[in-house]
CSV table of C-alpha atoms in Angstrom, one decimal:
chain,number,residue,atom,x,y,z
A,1,UNK,CA,36.4,-2.9,16.7
A,2,UNK,CA,35.7,0.2,18.6
A,3,UNK,CA,32.4,2.2,18.6
A,4,UNK,CA,33.7,4.9,16.2
A,5,UNK,CA,34.9,2.3,13.7
A,6,UNK,CA,31.6,0.5,13.9
A,7,UNK,CA,29.7,3.7,13.1
A,8,UNK,CA,31.8,4.4,10.1
A,9,UNK,CA,31.3,0.8,8.9
A,10,UNK,CA,27.6,1.2,9.3
A,11,UNK,CA,27.6,4.4,7.2
A,12,UNK,CA,29.7,2.8,4.6
A,13,UNK,CA,27.4,-0.2,4.3
A,14,UNK,CA,24.4,2.1,4.1
A,15,UNK,CA,25.6,4.0,1.0
A,16,UNK,CA,24.2,1.6,-1.6
A,17,UNK,CA,20.9,1.6,0.1
A,18,UNK,CA,21.0,5.4,0.4
A,19,UNK,CA,21.7,5.7,-3.4
A,20,UNK,CA,18.8,3.3,-4.2
A,21,UNK,CA,16.5,5.2,-1.8
A,22,UNK,CA,17.2,8.4,-3.7
A,23,UNK,CA,16.6,6.7,-7.0
A,24,UNK,CA,13.2,5.2,-5.9
A,25,UNK,CA,12.2,8.5,-4.3
A,26,UNK,CA,12.6,10.2,-7.7
A,27,UNK,CA,10.0,7.9,-9.2
A,28,UNK,CA,7.3,8.1,-6.6
A,29,UNK,CA,4.3,10.5,-7.0
A,30,UNK,CA,2.8,12.1,-4.0
A,31,UNK,CA,5.2,10.4,-1.6
A,32,UNK,CA,3.7,9.4,1.7
A,33,UNK,CA,5.6,9.2,5.0
A,34,UNK,CA,4.4,5.6,5.4
A,35,UNK,CA,5.9,4.6,2.0
A,36,UNK,CA,9.3,6.2,2.9
A,37,UNK,CA,9.3,4.6,6.3
A,38,UNK,CA,8.4,1.2,4.8
A,39,UNK,CA,11.3,1.4,2.3
A,40,UNK,CA,13.8,2.6,5.0
A,41,UNK,CA,12.6,0.0,7.4
A,42,UNK,CA,13.1,-2.8,4.9
A,43,UNK,CA,16.5,-1.6,4.0
A,44,UNK,CA,17.5,-1.2,7.6
A,45,UNK,CA,16.2,-4.6,8.7
A,46,UNK,CA,18.0,-6.4,5.9
A,47,UNK,CA,21.2,-4.4,6.4
A,48,UNK,CA,21.1,-5.4,10.1
A,49,UNK,CA,20.1,-9.0,9.5
A,50,UNK,CA,22.8,-9.8,6.9
A,51,UNK,CA,25.7,-9.3,9.4
A,52,UNK,CA,23.9,-11.7,11.8
A,53,UNK,CA,23.6,-14.3,9.0
A,54,UNK,CA,27.2,-13.8,8.0
A,55,UNK,CA,28.4,-14.1,11.6
A,56,UNK,CA,26.3,-17.3,12.0
A,57,UNK,CA,27.7,-18.9,8.9
A,58,UNK,CA,31.2,-18.5,10.1
A,59,UNK,CA,34.5,-18.9,8.3
A,60,UNK,CA,33.8,-22.2,6.6
A,61,UNK,CA,31.6,-20.5,4.0
A,62,UNK,CA,33.6,-17.3,3.6
A,63,UNK,CA,35.2,-18.1,0.2
A,64,UNK,CA,31.9,-19.4,-1.2
A,65,UNK,CA,29.9,-16.3,-0.1
A,66,UNK,CA,32.5,-13.9,-1.5
A,67,UNK,CA,32.5,-15.7,-4.8
A,68,UNK,CA,28.8,-15.0,-5.5
A,69,UNK,CA,27.7,-12.0,-3.4
A,70,UNK,CA,28.5,-9.5,-6.2
A,71,UNK,CA,26.7,-11.6,-8.8
A,72,UNK,CA,23.5,-11.5,-6.7
A,73,UNK,CA,23.6,-7.7,-6.2
A,74,UNK,CA,24.4,-7.2,-9.9
A,75,UNK,CA,21.6,-9.4,-11.2
A,76,UNK,CA,18.9,-8.0,-8.8
A,77,UNK,CA,19.7,-4.4,-9.4
A,78,UNK,CA,20.2,-4.9,-13.1
A,79,UNK,CA,16.8,-6.7,-13.4
A,80,UNK,CA,14.9,-3.9,-11.5
A,81,UNK,CA,16.8,-1.2,-13.4
A,82,UNK,CA,16.0,-2.8,-16.8
A,83,UNK,CA,12.3,-3.0,-15.9
A,84,UNK,CA,12.2,0.6,-14.9
A,85,UNK,CA,13.8,1.7,-18.2
A,86,UNK,CA,11.4,-0.6,-20.1
A,87,UNK,CA,8.5,0.8,-18.2
A,88,UNK,CA,9.5,4.3,-19.2
A,89,UNK,CA,9.6,3.5,-22.9
A,90,UNK,CA,6.4,1.5,-22.7
A,91,UNK,CA,4.6,4.5,-21.1
A,92,UNK,CA,5.8,6.7,-23.9
A,93,UNK,CA,4.5,4.4,-26.6
A,94,UNK,CA,1.0,4.4,-25.0
A,95,UNK,CA,0.7,8.2,-24.9
A,96,UNK,CA,-1.0,10.0,-27.7
A,97,UNK,CA,1.6,11.8,-29.9
A,98,UNK,CA,-0.5,14.9,-30.1
A,99,UNK,CA,-1.2,15.0,-26.3
A,100,UNK,CA,2.2,14.0,-25.1
A,101,UNK,CA,2.4,14.8,-21.4
A,102,UNK,CA,5.0,13.4,-19.0
A,103,UNK,CA,4.4,13.1,-15.3
A,104,UNK,CA,7.5,13.7,-13.2
A,105,UNK,CA,7.1,10.4,-11.3
A,106,UNK,CA,5.2,7.1,-11.3
A,107,UNK,CA,2.3,6.1,-9.1
A,108,UNK,CA,3.2,5.3,-5.5
A,109,UNK,CA,1.3,2.0,-5.9
A,110,UNK,CA,3.9,0.9,-8.5
A,111,UNK,CA,6.4,0.4,-5.7
A,112,UNK,CA,5.5,-3.1,-4.6
A,113,UNK,CA,6.6,-4.9,-1.5
A,114,UNK,CA,8.3,-7.5,-3.7
A,115,UNK,CA,10.4,-4.8,-5.4
A,116,UNK,CA,11.3,-3.2,-2.0
A,117,UNK,CA,12.5,-6.6,-0.7
A,118,UNK,CA,14.5,-7.3,-3.8
A,119,UNK,CA,16.2,-3.9,-3.5
A,120,UNK,CA,16.8,-4.4,0.2
A,121,UNK,CA,18.5,-7.8,-0.4
A,122,UNK,CA,20.6,-6.5,-3.3
A,123,UNK,CA,21.9,-3.5,-1.3
A,124,UNK,CA,22.7,-5.6,1.8
A,125,UNK,CA,24.8,-8.4,0.3
A,126,UNK,CA,28.1,-6.7,1.3
A,127,UNK,CA,26.9,-6.7,4.9
A,128,UNK,CA,26.8,-10.5,4.8
A,129,UNK,CA,30.6,-10.6,4.2
A,130,UNK,CA,31.1,-8.0,6.9
A,131,UNK,CA,29.2,-10.2,9.3
A,132,UNK,CA,31.7,-13.0,8.6
A,133,UNK,CA,34.6,-10.6,9.4
A,134,UNK,CA,32.9,-9.6,12.6
A,135,UNK,CA,33.2,-13.3,13.7
A,136,UNK,CA,37.0,-13.1,13.3
A,137,UNK,CA,37.2,-9.8,15.1
A,138,UNK,CA,35.1,-11.0,18.1
A,139,UNK,CA,32.7,-8.2,17.6
A,140,UNK,CA,29.5,-8.2,19.7
A,141,UNK,CA,27.2,-9.0,16.9
A,142,UNK,CA,23.8,-7.9,18.3
A,143,UNK,CA,24.9,-4.3,19.2
A,144,UNK,CA,26.8,-4.1,15.9
A,145,UNK,CA,23.8,-5.3,13.8
A,146,UNK,CA,21.5,-3.0,15.7
A,147,UNK,CA,23.7,0.0,14.9
A,148,UNK,CA,23.9,-0.9,11.2
A,149,UNK,CA,20.1,-1.3,11.1
A,150,UNK,CA,19.3,2.0,12.7
A,151,UNK,CA,21.8,4.0,10.7
A,152,UNK,CA,20.7,2.5,7.4
A,153,UNK,CA,17.1,3.2,8.4
A,154,UNK,CA,17.8,6.9,9.1
A,155,UNK,CA,20.0,7.4,6.1
A,156,UNK,CA,17.4,5.8,3.8
A,157,UNK,CA,14.5,7.9,5.2
A,158,UNK,CA,16.5,11.0,4.2
A,159,UNK,CA,17.4,9.5,0.8
A,160,UNK,CA,13.8,8.8,-0.2
A,161,UNK,CA,12.6,12.3,0.5
A,162,UNK,CA,15.7,13.9,-1.1
A,163,UNK,CA,15.1,11.7,-4.2
A,164,UNK,CA,11.5,12.8,-4.3
A,165,UNK,CA,12.4,16.4,-4.4
A,166,UNK,CA,15.2,15.8,-7.0
A,167,UNK,CA,12.7,13.9,-9.2
A,168,UNK,CA,10.9,17.1,-10.2
A,169,UNK,CA,14.1,18.3,-11.9
A,170,UNK,CA,14.0,15.4,-14.4
A,171,UNK,CA,10.4,16.3,-15.4
A,172,UNK,CA,9.1,12.9,-16.7
A,173,UNK,CA,12.5,11.2,-17.1
A,174,UNK,CA,12.8,10.1,-13.4
A,175,UNK,CA,12.0,6.5,-14.2
A,176,UNK,CA,14.5,6.3,-17.0
A,177,UNK,CA,17.3,8.0,-14.9
A,178,UNK,CA,16.4,5.8,-11.9
A,179,UNK,CA,16.7,2.6,-13.9
A,180,UNK,CA,20.1,3.7,-15.3
A,181,UNK,CA,21.3,4.6,-11.8
A,182,UNK,CA,20.3,1.2,-10.4
A,183,UNK,CA,22.1,-0.6,-13.2
A,184,UNK,CA,25.2,1.5,-12.5
A,185,UNK,CA,25.1,0.8,-8.8
A,186,UNK,CA,24.9,-2.9,-9.6
A,187,UNK,CA,27.8,-2.7,-11.9
A,188,UNK,CA,29.8,-0.7,-9.4
A,189,UNK,CA,29.3,-3.4,-6.7
A,190,UNK,CA,30.3,-6.0,-9.2
A,191,UNK,CA,33.4,-4.1,-10.2
A,192,UNK,CA,34.4,-3.5,-6.6
A,193,UNK,CA,34.6,-7.3,-6.1
A,194,UNK,CA,36.0,-8.3,-9.5
A,195,UNK,CA,38.1,-5.3,-10.6
A,196,UNK,CA,36.8,-5.9,-14.1
A,197,UNK,CA,37.4,-2.3,-15.2
A,198,UNK,CA,41.0,-2.4,-14.0
A,199,UNK,CA,41.6,-5.7,-15.8
A,200,UNK,CA,40.1,-4.2,-19.0
A,201,UNK,CA,42.2,-1.1,-18.7
A,202,UNK,CA,45.4,-3.0,-18.0
A,203,UNK,CA,44.7,-5.2,-21.1
A,204,UNK,CA,44.2,-2.2,-23.3
A,205,UNK,CA,47.2,-0.2,-22.0
């Protein structure tokens, strides 16, 4: 694999993390640079570490990993997305009907380290399988993983700040929209591996 191909691979792998960064950026009030960097760093580290892990596991575990990776991403993103939607409706119930006032985003403290790690794992699962393919292609894994890590970090920094600006547009519904988007991302990853939509479409038509 040449350098250009590796760069494109890194950008492709970072797209799920980029989408999630935008989504979480939408729901953070008074976004601090340290928060954006923490999220992007977590996403970058996991995105870079997963190819290393996949490369180390080797071909003997390839079929097993491919059989469960989409389920892990689907469950983690679905769980977090559901909690965001639930939190949105819980907040609405607690507000006084006569003084209903929505804030555009949630408190930055609501974004826990646990949630960041769960999101980082969910969005980096595909990189595990890519790491296995690197073993077949005799790719130098350390430089490859480093490039994936750096590109994901940079992409996610941009994503968080873009999402934070976009969050104002939704005026109080950012958490609801964000939760829905996370669930859709999880389903998209699941569908890419299982082609469930194509199977349903073919069965109907």
